[in-house]
Amino acid sequence: MSRIAVIRTSPHKNGNTNLLVDKFIEGTKESGNEVVDVNLNNYRLNYCMGCYGTDNPSACTVTGKCWQADDANTICDIIRECDALVFATPIYFYSVSGQMKVLLDRSLQLYGASYKFKDIYLITCCEAKKDTAIDGAIKTLEGWIACMPGTRIAGTLCGTGVLAPGSISEQNGILKKAVELGKQA
């Protein structure tokens, strides 16, 4: 049994990205895995203050924790202890949501630290109808992965051609793919 952290970065509780990741979670649980479901809407995250590389003795890469009084340390502790990691984000301007980007920046405390996760999944939805709409999000995630030795993108899934909240539920094919990807995690 693996412990899988799902990081939801959509601002819409019943939005397409969250509905798609619900199906992924369904498949993951069917395979007997434990899911830690983290919805960033329930946490407070400030922007990264860029202490890394400065003479600040409180920098997260020195102390292992961020000095800011928000929820970044809690989320990073969850990420650090999971066996696999799933980022779920809507595609905005052909990239990740701002919420996801802020979390990636704030997870700098994981750089050079120990963590369990190896496999990383990316689940997205977008209005664009082209499969290439996910390319910018993948590139952003690859930049983060390049700083996390031993990790890799193990799978991606993009629900395309959806805008109105809930419209992904009309696409049975992609919902089934989400369940199957979850079973593989």
mmCIF file of C-alpha atoms in Angstrom:
data_model
loop_
_atom_site.group_PDB
_atom_site.id
_atom_site.type_symbol
_atom_site.label_atom_id
_atom_site.label_comp_id
_atom_site.label_asym_id
_atom_site.label_seq_id
_atom_site.Cartn_x
_atom_site.Cartn_y
_atom_site.Cartn_z
ATOM 1 C CA MET A 1 0.000 0.000 0.000
ATOM 2 C CA SER A 2 1.269 3.445 -0.938
ATOM 3 C CA ARG A 3 0.472 6.782 0.633
ATOM 4 C CA ILE A 4 -0.444 9.245 -2.107
ATOM 5 C CA ALA A 5 -0.763 12.984 -1.553
ATOM 6 C CA VAL A 6 -3.203 14.722 -3.882
ATOM 7 C CA ILE A 7 -2.652 18.474 -4.035
ATOM 8 C CA ARG A 8 -5.727 20.241 -5.405
ATOM 9 C CA THR A 9 -4.992 23.749 -6.654
ATOM 10 C CA SER A 10 -8.304 24.668 -8.259
ATOM 11 C CA PRO A 11 -10.310 27.486 -6.657
ATOM 12 C CA HIS A 12 -13.555 25.716 -7.660
ATOM 13 C CA LYS A 13 -14.712 23.013 -5.249
ATOM 14 C CA ASN A 14 -16.935 21.386 -7.881
ATOM 15 C CA GLY A 15 -14.835 22.417 -10.857
ATOM 16 C CA ASN A 16 -13.695 20.137 -13.651
ATOM 17 C CA THR A 17 -10.192 19.570 -12.294
ATOM 18 C CA ASN A 18 -11.527 18.487 -8.914
ATOM 19 C CA LEU A 19 -14.107 16.190 -10.503
ATOM 20 C CA LEU A 20 -11.382 14.584 -12.621
ATOM 21 C CA VAL A 21 -9.059 14.119 -9.654
ATOM 22 C CA ASP A 22 -11.964 12.583 -7.687
ATOM 23 C CA LYS A 23 -11.988 9.813 -10.302
ATOM 24 C CA PHE A 24 -8.214 9.394 -9.972
ATOM 25 C CA ILE A 25 -8.666 9.042 -6.195
ATOM 26 C CA GLU A 26 -11.407 6.460 -6.787
ATOM 27 C CA GLY A 27 -8.965 4.324 -8.773
ATOM 28 C CA THR A 28 -6.192 4.840 -6.241
ATOM 29 C CA LYS A 29 -8.376 3.668 -3.370
ATOM 30 C CA GLU A 30 -9.582 0.677 -5.411
ATOM 31 C CA SER A 31 -5.932 -0.383 -5.562
ATOM 32 C CA GLY A 32 -5.714 -0.266 -1.774
ATOM 33 C CA ASN A 33 -3.702 2.940 -1.475
ATOM 34 C CA GLU A 34 -4.107 5.607 1.160
ATOM 35 C CA VAL A 35 -4.903 9.112 -0.114
ATOM 36 C CA VAL A 36 -4.055 12.330 1.672
ATOM 37 C CA ASP A 37 -6.324 14.863 -0.023
ATOM 38 C CA VAL A 38 -4.974 18.422 0.280
ATOM 39 C CA ASN A 39 -7.175 21.195 -1.095
ATOM 40 C CA LEU A 40 -5.173 24.428 -1.102
ATOM 41 C CA ASN A 41 -8.411 26.377 -0.611
ATOM 42 C CA ASN A 42 -8.347 25.124 2.983
ATOM 43 C CA TYR A 43 -4.820 26.410 3.637
ATOM 44 C CA ARG A 44 -3.141 29.786 3.822
ATOM 45 C CA LEU A 45 -0.030 30.218 1.696
ATOM 46 C CA ASN A 46 1.990 33.389 1.388
ATOM 47 C CA TYR A 47 4.348 34.060 -1.484
ATOM 48 C CA CYS A 48 7.937 32.873 -1.256
ATOM 49 C CA MET A 49 10.182 35.648 0.073
ATOM 50 C CA GLY A 50 13.251 34.376 -1.764
ATOM 51 C CA CYS A 51 15.600 33.888 1.202
ATOM 52 C CA TYR A 52 17.386 31.014 -0.529
ATOM 53 C CA GLY A 53 20.928 32.021 -1.369
ATOM 54 C CA THR A 54 20.921 35.034 0.939
ATOM 55 C CA ASP A 55 22.627 35.427 4.296
ATOM 56 C CA ASN A 56 19.292 34.914 6.104
ATOM 57 C CA PRO A 57 19.931 32.292 8.809
ATOM 58 C CA SER A 58 16.178 31.526 8.842
ATOM 59 C CA ALA A 59 16.061 30.468 5.172
ATOM 60 C CA CYS A 60 14.153 27.226 4.690
ATOM 61 C CA THR A 61 17.097 25.581 2.960
ATOM 62 C CA VAL A 62 19.135 26.218 6.138
ATOM 63 C CA THR A 63 16.517 25.334 8.770
ATOM 64 C CA GLY A 64 14.408 22.820 6.824
ATOM 65 C CA LYS A 65 11.264 24.856 7.485
ATOM 66 C CA CYS A 66 9.971 28.200 6.271
ATOM 67 C CA TRP A 67 9.922 31.000 8.812
ATOM 68 C CA GLN A 68 6.606 32.405 7.556
ATOM 69 C CA ALA A 69 3.583 31.817 9.786
ATOM 70 C CA ASP A 70 1.290 30.101 7.300
ATOM 71 C CA ASP A 71 0.517 26.520 6.213
ATOM 72 C CA ALA A 72 3.466 25.867 3.876
ATOM 73 C CA ASN A 73 5.336 23.766 6.441
ATOM 74 C CA THR A 74 2.266 21.616 7.082
ATOM 75 C CA ILE A 75 1.777 20.962 3.364
ATOM 76 C CA CYS A 76 5.481 20.265 2.810
ATOM 77 C CA ASP A 77 5.461 17.774 5.690
ATOM 78 C CA ILE A 78 2.594 15.936 3.982
ATOM 79 C CA ILE A 79 4.448 15.972 0.660
ATOM 80 C CA ARG A 80 7.719 14.841 2.261
ATOM 81 C CA GLU A 81 6.112 11.736 3.798
ATOM 82 C CA CYS A 82 4.086 10.502 0.816
ATOM 83 C CA ASP A 83 5.138 7.756 -1.605
ATOM 84 C CA ALA A 84 3.657 9.489 -4.652
ATOM 85 C CA LEU A 85 2.445 12.991 -5.373
ATOM 86 C CA VAL A 86 -0.406 14.243 -7.543
ATOM 87 C CA PHE A 87 -0.789 17.855 -8.588
ATOM 88 C CA ALA A 88 -4.272 18.735 -9.832
ATOM 89 C CA THR A 89 -4.531 22.118 -11.527
ATOM 90 C CA PRO A 90 -6.693 23.882 -14.034
ATOM 91 C CA ILE A 91 -4.763 25.201 -17.011
ATOM 92 C CA TYR A 92 -4.569 28.987 -16.991
ATOM 93 C CA PHE A 93 -2.867 30.645 -19.972
ATOM 94 C CA TYR A 94 -1.365 27.265 -20.914
ATOM 95 C CA SER A 95 0.314 26.776 -17.546
ATOM 96 C CA VAL A 96 -0.459 25.867 -13.934
ATOM 97 C CA SER A 97 -2.735 27.850 -11.634
ATOM 98 C CA GLY A 98 -1.218 30.578 -9.496
ATOM 99 C CA GLN A 99 -2.042 28.505 -6.423
ATOM 100 C CA MET A 100 0.087 25.635 -7.706
ATOM 101 C CA LYS A 101 2.968 27.913 -8.638
ATOM 102 C CA VAL A 102 2.970 29.489 -5.170
ATOM 103 C CA LEU A 103 3.096 26.021 -3.591
ATOM 104 C CA LEU A 104 5.941 24.922 -5.854
ATOM 105 C CA ASP A 105 7.893 28.031 -4.850
ATOM 106 C CA ARG A 106 7.107 27.536 -1.160
ATOM 107 C CA SER A 107 8.236 23.908 -1.263
ATOM 108 C CA LEU A 108 11.839 25.077 -1.654
ATOM 109 C CA GLN A 109 12.448 23.588 1.796
ATOM 110 C CA LEU A 110 12.386 20.166 0.083
ATOM 111 C CA TYR A 111 15.359 21.116 -2.101
ATOM 112 C CA GLY A 112 18.358 19.139 -0.857
ATOM 113 C CA ALA A 113 16.250 17.503 1.883
ATOM 114 C CA SER A 114 15.050 13.937 2.193
ATOM 115 C CA TYR A 115 11.609 12.912 0.995
ATOM 116 C CA LYS A 116 9.883 9.641 0.121
ATOM 117 C CA PHE A 117 8.053 10.456 -3.107
ATOM 118 C CA LYS A 118 9.419 9.373 -6.467
ATOM 119 C CA ASP A 119 6.416 9.328 -8.798
ATOM 120 C CA ILE A 120 4.593 12.544 -9.605
ATOM 121 C CA TYR A 121 1.328 12.816 -11.506
ATOM 122 C CA LEU A 122 -0.248 15.854 -13.136
ATOM 123 C CA ILE A 123 -4.009 16.061 -13.633
ATOM 124 C CA THR A 124 -5.420 19.071 -15.438
ATOM 125 C CA CYS A 125 -8.454 20.460 -17.232
ATOM 126 C CA CYS A 126 -8.721 23.272 -19.727
ATOM 127 C CA GLU A 127 -10.993 24.986 -22.200
ATOM 128 C CA ALA A 128 -8.619 24.399 -25.096
ATOM 129 C CA LYS A 129 -9.362 21.358 -27.206
ATOM 130 C CA LYS A 130 -5.743 20.475 -28.043
ATOM 131 C CA ASP A 131 -3.819 17.911 -26.009
ATOM 132 C CA THR A 132 -0.802 20.222 -26.235
ATOM 133 C CA ALA A 133 -2.560 22.678 -23.907
ATOM 134 C CA ILE A 134 -0.900 20.833 -21.010
ATOM 135 C CA ASP A 135 2.652 21.367 -22.324
ATOM 136 C CA GLY A 136 3.302 24.574 -20.362
ATOM 137 C CA ALA A 137 2.119 22.956 -17.137
ATOM 138 C CA ILE A 138 4.369 19.966 -17.767
ATOM 139 C CA LYS A 139 7.309 22.296 -18.389
ATOM 140 C CA THR A 140 6.645 24.099 -15.097
ATOM 141 C CA LEU A 141 6.461 20.809 -13.218
ATOM 142 C CA GLU A 142 9.606 19.519 -14.947
ATOM 143 C CA GLY A 143 11.478 22.546 -13.607
ATOM 144 C CA TRP A 144 10.446 21.609 -10.082
ATOM 145 C CA ILE A 145 11.249 17.929 -10.652
ATOM 146 C CA ALA A 146 14.729 18.839 -11.918
ATOM 147 C CA CYS A 147 15.421 20.098 -8.377
ATOM 148 C CA MET A 148 14.070 16.929 -6.731
ATOM 149 C CA PRO A 149 16.582 14.148 -7.527
ATOM 150 C CA GLY A 150 15.113 10.692 -8.020
ATOM 151 C CA THR A 151 11.650 11.921 -8.996
ATOM 152 C CA ARG A 152 9.834 11.705 -12.300
ATOM 153 C CA ILE A 153 6.536 12.445 -13.973
ATOM 154 C CA ALA A 154 4.824 9.058 -13.816
ATOM 155 C CA GLY A 155 1.665 10.137 -15.607
ATOM 156 C CA THR A 156 -0.341 13.046 -16.910
ATOM 157 C CA LEU A 157 -3.988 13.482 -17.754
ATOM 158 C CA CYS A 158 -5.692 16.489 -19.298
ATOM 159 C CA GLY A 159 -9.413 16.948 -19.709
ATOM 160 C CA THR A 160 -9.732 19.224 -22.735
ATOM 161 C CA GLY A 161 -12.594 21.270 -24.088
ATOM 162 C CA VAL A 162 -14.191 21.951 -20.697
ATOM 163 C CA LEU A 163 -15.007 25.301 -19.162
ATOM 164 C CA ALA A 164 -18.317 25.333 -17.295
ATOM 165 C CA PRO A 165 -17.961 23.756 -13.849
ATOM 166 C CA GLY A 166 -19.020 20.125 -14.016
ATOM 167 C CA SER A 167 -18.869 19.787 -17.798
ATOM 168 C CA ILE A 168 -16.108 17.159 -17.489
ATOM 169 C CA SER A 169 -18.751 14.777 -16.138
ATOM 170 C CA GLU A 170 -20.107 14.471 -19.698
ATOM 171 C CA GLN A 171 -16.807 12.977 -20.916
ATOM 172 C CA ASN A 172 -16.915 9.357 -19.780
ATOM 173 C CA GLY A 173 -13.717 8.482 -21.640
ATOM 174 C CA ILE A 174 -11.503 10.858 -19.699
ATOM 175 C CA LEU A 175 -13.191 9.949 -16.417
ATOM 176 C CA LYS A 176 -12.406 6.269 -17.033
ATOM 177 C CA LYS A 177 -8.799 7.192 -17.883
ATOM 178 C CA ALA A 178 -8.563 9.014 -14.539
ATOM 179 C CA VAL A 179 -9.732 5.919 -12.649
ATOM 180 C CA GLU A 180 -7.238 3.740 -14.538
ATOM 181 C CA LEU A 181 -4.364 6.163 -13.905
ATOM 182 C CA GLY A 182 -5.302 6.126 -10.218
ATOM 183 C CA LYS A 183 -5.122 2.336 -10.177
ATOM 184 C CA GLN A 184 -1.573 2.521 -11.550
ATOM 185 C CA ALA A 185 -0.363 5.001 -8.919
#
